[in-house]
């Protein structure tokens, strides 16, 4: 199978996968306990107002009718009214998603830049002090709770040393950069607004580090295990016995074979960081999608829950498609399999 045909096949799977996610999320959210109208109006609201709100939101209709209405609105770029913000959920998502996306990109960049070299060195220098150190780091990253690490970073760098800000994306006295992509770091660089860039960079350091520790540890552990496994492979041992330089073997064969499974886990980690960022966003008052979704769950804001979950699901699909693209390029067995 040619690479172009492989990409087309993976792209065609996007539509049924997206439709399945929309159906599943809609059904799961609507079986949650609680009455959104009563939660929105409060326990002392009269029944007439509750019935009126349920009617305006369409909650008094059969569930299949609600789904058809929701699907029609979703196709036309509408996700329903949010009970928290009293706006269309689509507007809320477009406002909060760029903040979560930017935070995830920086967090995964930290994990990749540090995790890949550390995993390579750990696998090559097996049972040496560098390997022991990397295993301690990876064990720390896998086991430590994100919220605890976030609180410790706030206490250390914001409360005691006072060198990094504690909350938000940018200081209140500095105007955000001109909106182009919604990512403050990129927009400030495009518009050459270095004041906004430096300030937004300081704000993103602590939450990004808090989110990067867990994926960093998983990258190190998986890459180390892959290098150790492939070092003992017959074809690698044969190349060593034939006198091929070890640096050439490592660079051309060992690293490439070991990096293929790491590539797939990086895609899953990227999407999962967005999905699980609500704890860190809450600690740092980061105006992202995770914090918005957590508040929606607390108040049983069905439209907001469905919108946030669908956006996260679409992120998973897109990231997996990109990973499959690189996976099929680096490993032809995936295309022909």
JSON list of N, CA and C in Angstrom, two decimals, residues 181-247:
[
{"chain": "A", "resi": 181, "resn": "UNK", "atom": "N", "xyz": [-3.75, 33.32, 16.69]},
{"chain": "A", "resi": 181, "resn": "UNK", "atom": "CA", "xyz": [-3.97, 31.88, 16.89]},
{"chain": "A", "resi": 181, "resn": "UNK", "atom": "C", "xyz": [-4.63, 31.58, 18.22]},
{"chain": "A", "resi": 182, "resn": "UNK", "atom": "N", "xyz": [-4.65, 32.54, 19.13]},
{"chain": "A", "resi": 182, "resn": "UNK", "atom": "CA", "xyz": [-5.15, 32.30, 20.48]},
{"chain": "A", "resi": 182, "resn": "UNK", "atom": "C", "xyz": [-4.07, 31.83, 21.42]},
{"chain": "A", "resi": 183, "resn": "UNK", "atom": "N", "xyz": [-2.89, 31.50, 20.91]},
{"chain": "A", "resi": 183, "resn": "UNK", "atom": "CA", "xyz": [-1.75, 31.08, 21.72]},
{"chain": "A", "resi": 183, "resn": "UNK", "atom": "C", "xyz": [-0.90, 32.31, 21.99]},
{"chain": "A", "resi": 184, "resn": "UNK", "atom": "N", "xyz": [-0.82, 32.70, 23.25]},
{"chain": "A", "resi": 184, "resn": "UNK", "atom": "CA", "xyz": [-0.16, 33.96, 23.59]},
{"chain": "A", "resi": 184, "resn": "UNK", "atom": "C", "xyz": [1.31, 33.98, 23.17]},
{"chain": "A", "resi": 185, "resn": "UNK", "atom": "N", "xyz": [2.01, 32.88, 23.34]},
{"chain": "A", "resi": 185, "resn": "UNK", "atom": "CA", "xyz": [3.43, 32.87, 23.00]},
{"chain": "A", "resi": 185, "resn": "UNK", "atom": "C", "xyz": [3.65, 33.07, 21.51]},
{"chain": "A", "resi": 186, "resn": "UNK", "atom": "N", "xyz": [2.85, 32.39, 20.70]},
{"chain": "A", "resi": 186, "resn": "UNK", "atom": "CA", "xyz": [3.00, 32.52, 19.25]},
{"chain": "A", "resi": 186, "resn": "UNK", "atom": "C", "xyz": [2.51, 33.88, 18.77]},
{"chain": "A", "resi": 187, "resn": "UNK", "atom": "N", "xyz": [1.36, 34.32, 19.28]},
{"chain": "A", "resi": 187, "resn": "UNK", "atom": "CA", "xyz": [0.82, 35.61, 18.85]},
{"chain": "A", "resi": 187, "resn": "UNK", "atom": "C", "xyz": [1.76, 36.76, 19.21]},
{"chain": "A", "resi": 188, "resn": "UNK", "atom": "N", "xyz": [2.37, 36.69, 20.39]},
{"chain": "A", "resi": 188, "resn": "UNK", "atom": "CA", "xyz": [3.28, 37.77, 20.79]},
{"chain": "A", "resi": 188, "resn": "UNK", "atom": "C", "xyz": [4.55, 37.78, 19.95]},
{"chain": "A", "resi": 189, "resn": "UNK", "atom": "N", "xyz": [5.00, 36.59, 19.51]},
{"chain": "A", "resi": 189, "resn": "UNK", "atom": "CA", "xyz": [6.16, 36.54, 18.64]},
{"chain": "A", "resi": 189, "resn": "UNK", "atom": "C", "xyz": [5.83, 37.06, 17.25]},
{"chain": "A", "resi": 190, "resn": "UNK", "atom": "N", "xyz": [4.65, 36.71, 16.75]},
{"chain": "A", "resi": 190, "resn": "UNK", "atom": "CA", "xyz": [4.24, 37.18, 15.42]},
{"chain": "A", "resi": 190, "resn": "UNK", "atom": "C", "xyz": [4.14, 38.70, 15.38]},
{"chain": "A", "resi": 191, "resn": "UNK", "atom": "N", "xyz": [3.57, 39.27, 16.44]},
{"chain": "A", "resi": 191, "resn": "UNK", "atom": "CA", "xyz": [3.39, 40.72, 16.49]},
{"chain": "A", "resi": 191, "resn": "UNK", "atom": "C", "xyz": [4.59, 41.44, 17.11]},
{"chain": "A", "resi": 192, "resn": "UNK", "atom": "N", "xyz": [5.64, 40.69, 17.45]},
{"chain": "A", "resi": 192, "resn": "UNK", "atom": "CA", "xyz": [6.87, 41.24, 18.05]},
{"chain": "A", "resi": 192, "resn": "UNK", "atom": "C", "xyz": [6.58, 41.99, 19.36]},
{"chain": "A", "resi": 193, "resn": "UNK", "atom": "N", "xyz": [5.61, 41.48, 20.10]},
{"chain": "A", "resi": 193, "resn": "UNK", "atom": "CA", "xyz": [5.27, 42.05, 21.41]},
{"chain": "A", "resi": 193, "resn": "UNK", "atom": "C", "xyz": [6.07, 41.29, 22.47]},
{"chain": "A", "resi": 194, "resn": "UNK", "atom": "N", "xyz": [7.32, 41.67, 22.68]},
{"chain": "A", "resi": 194, "resn": "UNK", "atom": "CA", "xyz": [8.20, 40.92, 23.56]},
{"chain": "A", "resi": 194, "resn": "UNK", "atom": "C", "xyz": [7.80, 41.05, 25.03]},
{"chain": "A", "resi": 195, "resn": "UNK", "atom": "N", "xyz": [7.17, 42.15, 25.39]},
{"chain": "A", "resi": 195, "resn": "UNK", "atom": "CA", "xyz": [6.71, 42.30, 26.78]},
{"chain": "A", "resi": 195, "resn": "UNK", "atom": "C", "xyz": [5.66, 41.24, 27.10]},
{"chain": "A", "resi": 196, "resn": "UNK", "atom": "N", "xyz": [4.70, 41.07, 26.21]},
{"chain": "A", "resi": 196, "resn": "UNK", "atom": "CA", "xyz": [3.67, 40.05, 26.41]},
{"chain": "A", "resi": 196, "resn": "UNK", "atom": "C", "xyz": [4.28, 38.66, 26.33]},
{"chain": "A", "resi": 197, "resn": "UNK", "atom": "N", "xyz": [5.27, 38.45, 25.47]},
{"chain": "A", "resi": 197, "resn": "UNK", "atom": "CA", "xyz": [5.88, 37.13, 25.34]},
{"chain": "A", "resi": 197, "resn": "UNK", "atom": "C", "xyz": [6.59, 36.73, 26.62]},
{"chain": "A", "resi": 198, "resn": "UNK", "atom": "N", "xyz": [7.41, 37.63, 27.16]},
{"chain": "A", "resi": 198, "resn": "UNK", "atom": "CA", "xyz": [8.17, 37.30, 28.37]},
{"chain": "A", "resi": 198, "resn": "UNK", "atom": "C", "xyz": [7.22, 37.06, 29.54]},
{"chain": "A", "resi": 199, "resn": "UNK", "atom": "N", "xyz": [6.21, 37.90, 29.68]},
{"chain": "A", "resi": 199, "resn": "UNK", "atom": "CA", "xyz": [5.30, 37.75, 30.80]},
{"chain": "A", "resi": 199, "resn": "UNK", "atom": "C", "xyz": [4.45, 36.49, 30.68]},
{"chain": "A", "resi": 200, "resn": "UNK", "atom": "N", "xyz": [3.94, 36.19, 29.49]},
{"chain": "A", "resi": 200, "resn": "UNK", "atom": "CA", "xyz": [3.15, 34.97, 29.31]},
{"chain": "A", "resi": 200, "resn": "UNK", "atom": "C", "xyz": [4.02, 33.72, 29.44]},
{"chain": "A", "resi": 201, "resn": "UNK", "atom": "N", "xyz": [5.29, 33.82, 29.07]},
{"chain": "A", "resi": 201, "resn": "UNK", "atom": "CA", "xyz": [6.21, 32.69, 29.23]},
{"chain": "A", "resi": 201, "resn": "UNK", "atom": "C", "xyz": [6.44, 32.40, 30.72]},
{"chain": "A", "resi": 202, "resn": "UNK", "atom": "N", "xyz": [6.60, 33.45, 31.52]},
{"chain": "A", "resi": 202, "resn": "UNK", "atom": "CA", "xyz": [6.75, 33.26, 32.96]},
{"chain": "A", "resi": 202, "resn": "UNK", "atom": "C", "xyz": [5.52, 32.61, 33.57]},
{"chain": "A", "resi": 203, "resn": "UNK", "atom": "N", "xyz": [4.33, 32.99, 33.09]},
{"chain": "A", "resi": 203, "resn": "UNK", "atom": "CA", "xyz": [3.10, 32.45, 33.64]},
{"chain": "A", "resi": 203, "resn": "UNK", "atom": "C", "xyz": [2.90, 30.97, 33.30]},
{"chain": "A", "resi": 204, "resn": "UNK", "atom": "N", "xyz": [3.45, 30.54, 32.16]},
{"chain": "A", "resi": 204, "resn": "UNK", "atom": "CA", "xyz": [3.18, 29.17, 31.71]},
{"chain": "A", "resi": 204, "resn": "UNK", "atom": "C", "xyz": [4.20, 28.17, 32.25]},
{"chain": "A", "resi": 205, "resn": "UNK", "atom": "N", "xyz": [5.29, 28.63, 32.84]},
{"chain": "A", "resi": 205, "resn": "UNK", "atom": "CA", "xyz": [6.36, 27.71, 33.25]},
{"chain": "A", "resi": 205, "resn": "UNK", "atom": "C", "xyz": [5.87, 26.72, 34.30]},
{"chain": "A", "resi": 206, "resn": "UNK", "atom": "N", "xyz": [5.32, 27.19, 35.39]},
{"chain": "A", "resi": 206, "resn": "UNK", "atom": "CA", "xyz": [4.93, 26.30, 36.50]},
{"chain": "A", "resi": 206, "resn": "UNK", "atom": "C", "xyz": [3.83, 25.32, 36.11]},
{"chain": "A", "resi": 207, "resn": "UNK", "atom": "N", "xyz": [2.72, 25.76, 35.49]},
{"chain": "A", "resi": 207, "resn": "UNK", "atom": "CA", "xyz": [1.73, 24.76, 35.10]},
{"chain": "A", "resi": 207, "resn": "UNK", "atom": "C", "xyz": [2.23, 23.78, 34.05]},
{"chain": "A", "resi": 208, "resn": "UNK", "atom": "N", "xyz": [3.09, 24.24, 33.14]},
{"chain": "A", "resi": 208, "resn": "UNK", "atom": "CA", "xyz": [3.62, 23.33, 32.12]},
{"chain": "A", "resi": 208, "resn": "UNK", "atom": "C", "xyz": [4.54, 22.29, 32.75]},
{"chain": "A", "resi": 209, "resn": "UNK", "atom": "N", "xyz": [5.38, 22.70, 33.69]},
{"chain": "A", "resi": 209, "resn": "UNK", "atom": "CA", "xyz": [6.25, 21.74, 34.38]},
{"chain": "A", "resi": 209, "resn": "UNK", "atom": "C", "xyz": [5.42, 20.72, 35.16]},
{"chain": "A", "resi": 210, "resn": "UNK", "atom": "N", "xyz": [4.36, 21.19, 35.80]},
{"chain": "A", "resi": 210, "resn": "UNK", "atom": "CA", "xyz": [3.50, 20.28, 36.56]},
{"chain": "A", "resi": 210, "resn": "UNK", "atom": "C", "xyz": [2.88, 19.22, 35.65]},
{"chain": "A", "resi": 211, "resn": "UNK", "atom": "N", "xyz": [2.48, 19.61, 34.44]},
{"chain": "A", "resi": 211, "resn": "UNK", "atom": "CA", "xyz": [1.87, 18.66, 33.52]},
{"chain": "A", "resi": 211, "resn": "UNK", "atom": "C", "xyz": [2.88, 17.79, 32.79]},
{"chain": "A", "resi": 212, "resn": "UNK", "atom": "N", "xyz": [4.13, 18.24, 32.69]},
{"chain": "A", "resi": 212, "resn": "UNK", "atom": "CA", "xyz": [5.12, 17.52, 31.89]},
{"chain": "A", "resi": 212, "resn": "UNK", "atom": "C", "xyz": [5.77, 16.35, 32.62]},
{"chain": "A", "resi": 213, "resn": "UNK", "atom": "N", "xyz": [5.69, 16.32, 33.94]},
{"chain": "A", "resi": 213, "resn": "UNK", "atom": "CA", "xyz": [6.44, 15.31, 34.70]},
{"chain": "A", "resi": 213, "resn": "UNK", "atom": "C", "xyz": [5.97, 13.90, 34.39]},
{"chain": "A", "resi": 214, "resn": "UNK", "atom": "N", "xyz": [4.66, 13.68, 34.36]},
{"chain": "A", "resi": 214, "resn": "UNK", "atom": "CA", "xyz": [4.14, 12.33, 34.12]},
{"chain": "A", "resi": 214, "resn": "UNK", "atom": "C", "xyz": [4.45, 11.84, 32.70]},
{"chain": "A", "resi": 215, "resn": "UNK", "atom": "N", "xyz": [4.15, 12.60, 31.63]},
{"chain": "A", "resi": 215, "resn": "UNK", "atom": "CA", "xyz": [4.54, 12.11, 30.29]},
{"chain": "A", "resi": 215, "resn": "UNK", "atom": "C", "xyz": [6.03, 11.97, 30.12]},
{"chain": "A", "resi": 216, "resn": "UNK", "atom": "N", "xyz": [6.83, 12.84, 30.74]},
{"chain": "A", "resi": 216, "resn": "UNK", "atom": "CA", "xyz": [8.28, 12.70, 30.67]},
{"chain": "A", "resi": 216, "resn": "UNK", "atom": "C", "xyz": [8.73, 11.36, 31.22]},
{"chain": "A", "resi": 217, "resn": "UNK", "atom": "N", "xyz": [8.18, 10.97, 32.36]},
{"chain": "A", "resi": 217, "resn": "UNK", "atom": "CA", "xyz": [8.55, 9.70, 32.97]},
{"chain": "A", "resi": 217, "resn": "UNK", "atom": "C", "xyz": [8.17, 8.52, 32.09]},
{"chain": "A", "resi": 218, "resn": "UNK", "atom": "N", "xyz": [7.00, 8.58, 31.46]},
{"chain": "A", "resi": 218, "resn": "UNK", "atom": "CA", "xyz": [6.57, 7.48, 30.61]},
{"chain": "A", "resi": 218, "resn": "UNK", "atom": "C", "xyz": [7.42, 7.38, 29.35]},
{"chain": "A", "resi": 219, "resn": "UNK", "atom": "N", "xyz": [7.83, 8.51, 28.80]},
{"chain": "A", "resi": 219, "resn": "UNK", "atom": "CA", "xyz": [8.70, 8.50, 27.62]},
{"chain": "A", "resi": 219, "resn": "UNK", "atom": "C", "xyz": [10.05, 7.89, 27.98]},
{"chain": "A", "resi": 220, "resn": "UNK", "atom": "N", "xyz": [10.60, 8.27, 29.11]},
{"chain": "A", "resi": 220, "resn": "UNK", "atom": "CA", "xyz": [11.90, 7.73, 29.54]},
{"chain": "A", "resi": 220, "resn": "UNK", "atom": "C", "xyz": [11.82, 6.22, 29.74]},
{"chain": "A", "resi": 221, "resn": "UNK", "atom": "N", "xyz": [10.80, 5.76, 30.42]},
{"chain": "A", "resi": 221, "resn": "UNK", "atom": "CA", "xyz": [10.68, 4.33, 30.72]},
{"chain": "A", "resi": 221, "resn": "UNK", "atom": "C", "xyz": [10.50, 3.50, 29.44]},
{"chain": "A", "resi": 222, "resn": "UNK", "atom": "N", "xyz": [9.65, 3.99, 28.52]},
{"chain": "A", "resi": 222, "resn": "UNK", "atom": "CA", "xyz": [9.39, 3.23, 27.30]},
{"chain": "A", "resi": 222, "resn": "UNK", "atom": "C", "xyz": [10.60, 3.23, 26.37]},
{"chain": "A", "resi": 223, "resn": "UNK", "atom": "N", "xyz": [11.27, 4.37, 26.23]},
{"chain": "A", "resi": 223, "resn": "UNK", "atom": "CA", "xyz": [12.43, 4.45, 25.36]},
{"chain": "A", "resi": 223, "resn": "UNK", "atom": "C", "xyz": [13.59, 3.64, 25.92]},
{"chain": "A", "resi": 224, "resn": "UNK", "atom": "N", "xyz": [13.79, 3.69, 27.22]},
{"chain": "A", "resi": 224, "resn": "UNK", "atom": "CA", "xyz": [14.84, 2.88, 27.85]},
{"chain": "A", "resi": 224, "resn": "UNK", "atom": "C", "xyz": [14.60, 1.40, 27.63]},
{"chain": "A", "resi": 225, "resn": "UNK", "atom": "N", "xyz": [13.36, 0.96, 27.84]},
{"chain": "A", "resi": 225, "resn": "UNK", "atom": "CA", "xyz": [13.04, -0.46, 27.66]},
{"chain": "A", "resi": 225, "resn": "UNK", "atom": "C", "xyz": [13.24, -0.89, 26.21]},
{"chain": "A", "resi": 226, "resn": "UNK", "atom": "N", "xyz": [12.87, -0.01, 25.26]},
{"chain": "A", "resi": 226, "resn": "UNK", "atom": "CA", "xyz": [13.04, -0.35, 23.85]},
{"chain": "A", "resi": 226, "resn": "UNK", "atom": "C", "xyz": [14.50, -0.46, 23.45]},
{"chain": "A", "resi": 227, "resn": "UNK", "atom": "N", "xyz": [15.34, 0.44, 23.94]},
{"chain": "A", "resi": 227, "resn": "UNK", "atom": "CA", "xyz": [16.77, 0.39, 23.60]},
{"chain": "A", "resi": 227, "resn": "UNK", "atom": "C", "xyz": [17.41, -0.85, 24.19]},
{"chain": "A", "resi": 228, "resn": "UNK", "atom": "N", "xyz": [17.10, -1.18, 25.42]},
{"chain": "A", "resi": 228, "resn": "UNK", "atom": "CA", "xyz": [17.67, -2.37, 26.06]},
{"chain": "A", "resi": 228, "resn": "UNK", "atom": "C", "xyz": [17.23, -3.63, 25.31]},
{"chain": "A", "resi": 229, "resn": "UNK", "atom": "N", "xyz": [15.98, -3.67, 24.88]},
{"chain": "A", "resi": 229, "resn": "UNK", "atom": "CA", "xyz": [15.48, -4.84, 24.16]},
{"chain": "A", "resi": 229, "resn": "UNK", "atom": "C", "xyz": [16.16, -4.99, 22.80]},
{"chain": "A", "resi": 230, "resn": "UNK", "atom": "N", "xyz": [16.28, -3.88, 22.05]},
{"chain": "A", "resi": 230, "resn": "UNK", "atom": "CA", "xyz": [16.86, -3.96, 20.70]},
{"chain": "A", "resi": 230, "resn": "UNK", "atom": "C", "xyz": [18.37, -4.11, 20.74]},
{"chain": "A", "resi": 231, "resn": "UNK", "atom": "N", "xyz": [19.01, -3.74, 21.83]},
{"chain": "A", "resi": 231, "resn": "UNK", "atom": "CA", "xyz": [20.47, -3.95, 21.92]},
{"chain": "A", "resi": 231, "resn": "UNK", "atom": "C", "xyz": [20.82, -5.43, 21.85]},
{"chain": "A", "resi": 232, "resn": "UNK", "atom": "N", "xyz": [19.90, -6.27, 22.34]},
{"chain": "A", "resi": 232, "resn": "UNK", "atom": "CA", "xyz": [20.14, -7.71, 22.37]},
{"chain": "A", "resi": 232, "resn": "UNK", "atom": "C", "xyz": [19.57, -8.43, 21.17]},
{"chain": "A", "resi": 233, "resn": "UNK", "atom": "N", "xyz": [19.02, -7.69, 20.20]},
{"chain": "A", "resi": 233, "resn": "UNK", "atom": "CA", "xyz": [18.44, -8.31, 19.01]},
{"chain": "A", "resi": 233, "resn": "UNK", "atom": "C", "xyz": [19.54, -8.95, 18.17]},
{"chain": "A", "resi": 234, "resn": "UNK", "atom": "N", "xyz": [19.25, -10.07, 17.48]},
{"chain": "A", "resi": 234, "resn": "UNK", "atom": "CA", "xyz": [20.28, -10.77, 16.70]},
{"chain": "A", "resi": 234, "resn": "UNK", "atom": "C", "xyz": [20.94, -9.91, 15.63]},
{"chain": "A", "resi": 235, "resn": "UNK", "atom": "N", "xyz": [20.15, -9.09, 14.91]},
{"chain": "A", "resi": 235, "resn": "UNK", "atom": "CA", "xyz": [20.75, -8.30, 13.83]},
{"chain": "A", "resi": 235, "resn": "UNK", "atom": "C", "xyz": [21.68, -7.23, 14.39]},
{"chain": "A", "resi": 236, "resn": "UNK", "atom": "N", "xyz": [21.38, -6.68, 15.56]},
{"chain": "A", "resi": 236, "resn": "UNK", "atom": "CA", "xyz": [22.27, -5.69, 16.17]},
{"chain": "A", "resi": 236, "resn": "UNK", "atom": "C", "xyz": [23.55, -6.37, 16.66]},
{"chain": "A", "resi": 237, "resn": "UNK", "atom": "N", "xyz": [23.42, -7.52, 17.27]},
{"chain": "A", "resi": 237, "resn": "UNK", "atom": "CA", "xyz": [24.60, -8.26, 17.72]},
{"chain": "A", "resi": 237, "resn": "UNK", "atom": "C", "xyz": [25.48, -8.66, 16.54]},
{"chain": "A", "resi": 238, "resn": "UNK", "atom": "N", "xyz": [24.85, -9.01, 15.41]},
{"chain": "A", "resi": 238, "resn": "UNK", "atom": "CA", "xyz": [25.63, -9.40, 14.23]},
{"chain": "A", "resi": 238, "resn": "UNK", "atom": "C", "xyz": [26.41, -8.21, 13.68]},
{"chain": "A", "resi": 239, "resn": "UNK", "atom": "N", "xyz": [25.76, -7.01, 13.65]},
{"chain": "A", "resi": 239, "resn": "UNK", "atom": "CA", "xyz": [26.47, -5.83, 13.16]},
{"chain": "A", "resi": 239, "resn": "UNK", "atom": "C", "xyz": [27.65, -5.48, 14.05]},
{"chain": "A", "resi": 240, "resn": "UNK", "atom": "N", "xyz": [27.48, -5.66, 15.37]},
{"chain": "A", "resi": 240, "resn": "UNK", "atom": "CA", "xyz": [28.59, -5.40, 16.28]},
{"chain": "A", "resi": 240, "resn": "UNK", "atom": "C", "xyz": [29.73, -6.39, 16.06]},
{"chain": "A", "resi": 241, "resn": "UNK", "atom": "N", "xyz": [29.38, -7.65, 15.86]},
{"chain": "A", "resi": 241, "resn": "UNK", "atom": "CA", "xyz": [30.42, -8.66, 15.66]},
{"chain": "A", "resi": 241, "resn": "UNK", "atom": "C", "xyz": [31.15, -8.47, 14.34]},
{"chain": "A", "resi": 242, "resn": "UNK", "atom": "N", "xyz": [30.50, -7.83, 13.35]},
{"chain": "A", "resi": 242, "resn": "UNK", "atom": "CA", "xyz": [31.15, -7.56, 12.06]},
{"chain": "A", "resi": 242, "resn": "UNK", "atom": "C", "xyz": [32.00, -6.30, 12.08]},
{"chain": "A", "resi": 243, "resn": "UNK", "atom": "N", "xyz": [32.07, -5.64, 13.23]},
{"chain": "A", "resi": 243, "resn": "UNK", "atom": "CA", "xyz": [32.94, -4.48, 13.38]},
{"chain": "A", "resi": 243, "resn": "UNK", "atom": "C", "xyz": [32.32, -3.15, 13.01]},
{"chain": "A", "resi": 244, "resn": "UNK", "atom": "N", "xyz": [31.01, -3.10, 12.83]},
{"chain": "A", "resi": 244, "resn": "UNK", "atom": "CA", "xyz": [30.37, -1.82, 12.52]},
{"chain": "A", "resi": 244, "resn": "UNK", "atom": "C", "xyz": [30.47, -0.89, 13.73]},
{"chain": "A", "resi": 245, "resn": "UNK", "atom": "N", "xyz": [30.82, 0.37, 13.52]},
{"chain": "A", "resi": 245, "resn": "UNK", "atom": "CA", "xyz": [30.95, 1.31, 14.66]},
{"chain": "A", "resi": 245, "resn": "UNK", "atom": "C", "xyz": [29.67, 1.37, 15.49]},
{"chain": "A", "resi": 246, "resn": "UNK", "atom": "N", "xyz": [29.84, 1.41, 16.79]},
{"chain": "A", "resi": 246, "resn": "UNK", "atom": "CA", "xyz": [28.68, 1.40, 17.69]},
{"chain": "A", "resi": 246, "resn": "UNK", "atom": "C", "xyz": [27.85, 2.65, 17.54]},
{"chain": "A", "resi": 247, "resn": "UNK", "atom": "N", "xyz": [28.50, 3.81, 17.29]},
{"chain": "A", "resi": 247, "resn": "UNK", "atom": "CA", "xyz": [27.73, 5.05, 17.11]},
{"chain": "A", "resi": 247, "resn": "UNK", "atom": "C", "xyz": [26.82, 4.95, 15.89]}
]
